[in-house]
Coordinates of C-alpha atoms in Angstrom, one line a residue:
X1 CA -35.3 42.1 2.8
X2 CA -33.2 43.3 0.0
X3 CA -34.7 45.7 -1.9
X4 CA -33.7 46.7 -5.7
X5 CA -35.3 48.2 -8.9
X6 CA -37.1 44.7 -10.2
X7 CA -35.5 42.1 -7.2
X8 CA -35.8 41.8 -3.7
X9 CA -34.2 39.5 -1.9
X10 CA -36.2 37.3 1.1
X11 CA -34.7 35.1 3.1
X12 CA -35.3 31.3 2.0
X13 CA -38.4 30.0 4.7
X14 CA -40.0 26.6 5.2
X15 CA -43.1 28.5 2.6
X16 CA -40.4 28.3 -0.3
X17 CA -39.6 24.7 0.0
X18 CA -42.1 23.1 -2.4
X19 CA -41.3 26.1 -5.0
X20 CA -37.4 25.4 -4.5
X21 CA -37.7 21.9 -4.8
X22 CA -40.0 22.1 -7.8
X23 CA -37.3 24.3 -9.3
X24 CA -34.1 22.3 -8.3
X25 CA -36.1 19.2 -10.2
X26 CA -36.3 20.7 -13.1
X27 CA -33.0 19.1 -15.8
X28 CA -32.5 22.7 -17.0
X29 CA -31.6 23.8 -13.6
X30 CA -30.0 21.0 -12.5
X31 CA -27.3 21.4 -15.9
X32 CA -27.1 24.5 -14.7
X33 CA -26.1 24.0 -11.0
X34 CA -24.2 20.7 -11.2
X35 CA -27.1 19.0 -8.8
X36 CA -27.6 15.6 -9.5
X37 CA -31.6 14.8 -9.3
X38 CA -34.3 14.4 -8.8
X39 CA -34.2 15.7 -5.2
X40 CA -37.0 13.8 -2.7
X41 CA -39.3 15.9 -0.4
X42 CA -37.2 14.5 2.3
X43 CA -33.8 15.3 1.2
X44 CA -34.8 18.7 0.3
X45 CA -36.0 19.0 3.7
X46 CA -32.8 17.4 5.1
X47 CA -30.7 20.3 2.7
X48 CA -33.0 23.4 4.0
X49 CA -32.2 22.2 8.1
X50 CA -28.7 21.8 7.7
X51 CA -28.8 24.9 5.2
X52 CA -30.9 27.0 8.5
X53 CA -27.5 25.7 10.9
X54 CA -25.0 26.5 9.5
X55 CA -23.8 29.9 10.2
X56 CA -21.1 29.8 7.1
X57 CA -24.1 29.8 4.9
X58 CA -27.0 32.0 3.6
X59 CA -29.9 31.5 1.5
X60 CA -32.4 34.4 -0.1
X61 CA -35.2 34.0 -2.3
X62 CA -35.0 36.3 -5.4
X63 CA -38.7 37.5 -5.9
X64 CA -39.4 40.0 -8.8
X65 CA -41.3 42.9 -8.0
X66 CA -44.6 42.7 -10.6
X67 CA -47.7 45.4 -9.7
X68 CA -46.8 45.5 -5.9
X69 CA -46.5 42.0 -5.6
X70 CA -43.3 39.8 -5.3
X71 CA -43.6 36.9 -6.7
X72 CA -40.5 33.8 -5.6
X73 CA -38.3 33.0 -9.3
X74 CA -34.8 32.0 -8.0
X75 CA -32.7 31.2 -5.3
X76 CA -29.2 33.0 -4.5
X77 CA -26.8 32.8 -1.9
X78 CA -23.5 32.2 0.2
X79 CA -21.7 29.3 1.1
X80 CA -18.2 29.1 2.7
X81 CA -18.9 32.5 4.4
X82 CA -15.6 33.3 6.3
X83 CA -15.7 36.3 8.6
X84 CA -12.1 36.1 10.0
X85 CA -10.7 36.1 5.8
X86 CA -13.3 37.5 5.2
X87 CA -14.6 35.8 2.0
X88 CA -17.3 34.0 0.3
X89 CA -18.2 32.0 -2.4
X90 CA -21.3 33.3 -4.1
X91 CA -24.1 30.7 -5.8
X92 CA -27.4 32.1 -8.3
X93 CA -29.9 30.3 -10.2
X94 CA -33.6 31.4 -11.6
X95 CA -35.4 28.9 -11.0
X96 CA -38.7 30.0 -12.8
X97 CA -38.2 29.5 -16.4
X98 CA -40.0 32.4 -17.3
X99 CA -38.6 34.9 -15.1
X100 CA -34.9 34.3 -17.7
X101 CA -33.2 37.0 -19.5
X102 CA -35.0 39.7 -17.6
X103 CA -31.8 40.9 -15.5
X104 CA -33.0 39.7 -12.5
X105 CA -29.8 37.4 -12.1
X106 CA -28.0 40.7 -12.7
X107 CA -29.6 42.7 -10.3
X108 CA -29.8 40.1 -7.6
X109 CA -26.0 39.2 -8.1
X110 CA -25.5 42.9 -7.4
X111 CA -27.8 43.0 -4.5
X112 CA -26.3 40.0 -3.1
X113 CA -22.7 41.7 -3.6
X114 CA -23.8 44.7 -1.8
X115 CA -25.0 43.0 1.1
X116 CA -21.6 41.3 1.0
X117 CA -19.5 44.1 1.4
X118 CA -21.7 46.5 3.0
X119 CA -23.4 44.3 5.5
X120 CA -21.3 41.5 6.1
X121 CA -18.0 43.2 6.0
X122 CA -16.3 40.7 3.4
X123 CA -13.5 41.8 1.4
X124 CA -13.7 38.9 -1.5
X125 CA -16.7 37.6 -3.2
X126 CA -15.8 34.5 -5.6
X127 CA -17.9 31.9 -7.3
X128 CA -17.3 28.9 -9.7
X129 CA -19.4 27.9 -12.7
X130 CA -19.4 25.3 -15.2
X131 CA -17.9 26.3 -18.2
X132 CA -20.5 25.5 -20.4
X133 CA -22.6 27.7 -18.5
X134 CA -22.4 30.3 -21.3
X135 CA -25.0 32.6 -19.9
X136 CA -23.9 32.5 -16.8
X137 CA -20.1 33.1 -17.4
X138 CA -21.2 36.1 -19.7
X139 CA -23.5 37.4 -16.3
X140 CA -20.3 37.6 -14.8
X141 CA -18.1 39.1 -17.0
X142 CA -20.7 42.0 -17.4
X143 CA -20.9 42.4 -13.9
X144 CA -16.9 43.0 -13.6
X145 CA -15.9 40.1 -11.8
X146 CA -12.7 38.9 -12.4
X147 CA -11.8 35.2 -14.0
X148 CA -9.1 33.8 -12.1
X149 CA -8.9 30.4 -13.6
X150 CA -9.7 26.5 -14.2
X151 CA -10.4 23.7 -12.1
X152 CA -9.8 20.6 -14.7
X153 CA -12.0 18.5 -14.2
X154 CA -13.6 19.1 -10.7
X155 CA -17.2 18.2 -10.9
X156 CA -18.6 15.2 -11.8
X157 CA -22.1 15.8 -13.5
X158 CA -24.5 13.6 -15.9
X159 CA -21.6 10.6 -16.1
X160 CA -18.9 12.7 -16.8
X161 CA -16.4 15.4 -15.5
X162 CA -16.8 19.2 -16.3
X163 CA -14.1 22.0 -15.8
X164 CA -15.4 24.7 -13.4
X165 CA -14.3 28.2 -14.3
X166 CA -13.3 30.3 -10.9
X167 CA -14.5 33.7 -11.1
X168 CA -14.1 36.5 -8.1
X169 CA -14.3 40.2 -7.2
X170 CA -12.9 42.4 -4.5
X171 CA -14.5 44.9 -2.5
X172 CA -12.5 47.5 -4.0
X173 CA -13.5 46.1 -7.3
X174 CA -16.9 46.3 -6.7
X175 CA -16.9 49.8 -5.2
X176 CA -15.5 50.3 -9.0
X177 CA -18.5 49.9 -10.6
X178 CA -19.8 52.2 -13.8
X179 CA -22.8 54.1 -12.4
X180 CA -25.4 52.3 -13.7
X181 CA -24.4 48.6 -12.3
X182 CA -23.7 51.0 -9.2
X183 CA -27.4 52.5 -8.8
X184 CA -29.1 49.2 -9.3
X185 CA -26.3 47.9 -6.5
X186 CA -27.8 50.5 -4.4
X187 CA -31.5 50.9 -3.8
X188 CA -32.9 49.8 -1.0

């Protein structure tokens, strides 16, 4: 576990699964993420075994913290975790539509960053988001990662082809932080 002020972060078990894939079916999410849908009970079982193998990936639940009780609301994680580069490209989504524009993508993106840098010893933390993903891009800027540019054209979504914006930030960059993104980054 991952413990912040209003997030803690649980690593994604078999219990999840129905709650993911409930989430992941949902057309707002799926905008949000790029997944095409709807996603079967079987090929979201298929995605969490090879997701469970694969050591250049991790998974956490986010669960906000409500009257000692944490309750699942999104799903955040790693893929293309490189230990030898030392890199990783970072994914979020809140899944509960309720559980929105609390700043519990905030927190867990700093959570998740921490354990990046502290934990798994990486030196680069990037992501890529659609960029008509205004909330998200503005998540990021907040956060102080850095926008390094545009892939034309690189996803292929609803019929059509979206531009992905490439966002990333250092270790050093991170380490950075004003002291209030810092503290939050922190407690555990």
């Amino acid at each position: 576990m991952i413990v912040g002020k209003k997030v803690t972060l649980l690593p994604l078990d078999e219990i999840h699964l129905e709650t993911v894939r409930s989430w992941i079916n949902n057309p707002e999410v799926r905008a949000g993420t790029g997944t095409e849908g709807p996603v079967s009970s079987y090929e979201h079982r298929r995605w969490y075994e090879k997701l469970m193998c694969n050591d250049r990936r991790r998974a956490f639940i986010i669960g906000e913290h409500s009257e000692g009780i944490v309750s699942p609301v999104g799903l955040t994680g790693f893929n293309d975790v490189d230990v030898r580069a030392r890199r990783a490209e970072l994914w979020i989504y809140i899944g509960q539509t309720d559980a929105r524009r609390k700043g519990l993508a905030s927190e867990a993106t700093l959570l998740l960053l921490r354990h990046a840098f502290d934990m798994l010893g990486l030196h680069r933390v990037e992501l890529r988001v659609m960029e008509s993903n205004a909330r998200a891009i503005s998540l990021y800027r907040k956060l102080g990662f850095v926008e390094e540019g545009v892939a034309r054209e690189s996803l292929f979504h609803g019929g059509c082809f979206h531009n992905m914006l490439l966002f990333s930030m250092l270790e050093s960059e991170f380490r950075g932080l004003p002291g209030e993104l810092e503290r939050c980054a922190r407690r555990s």
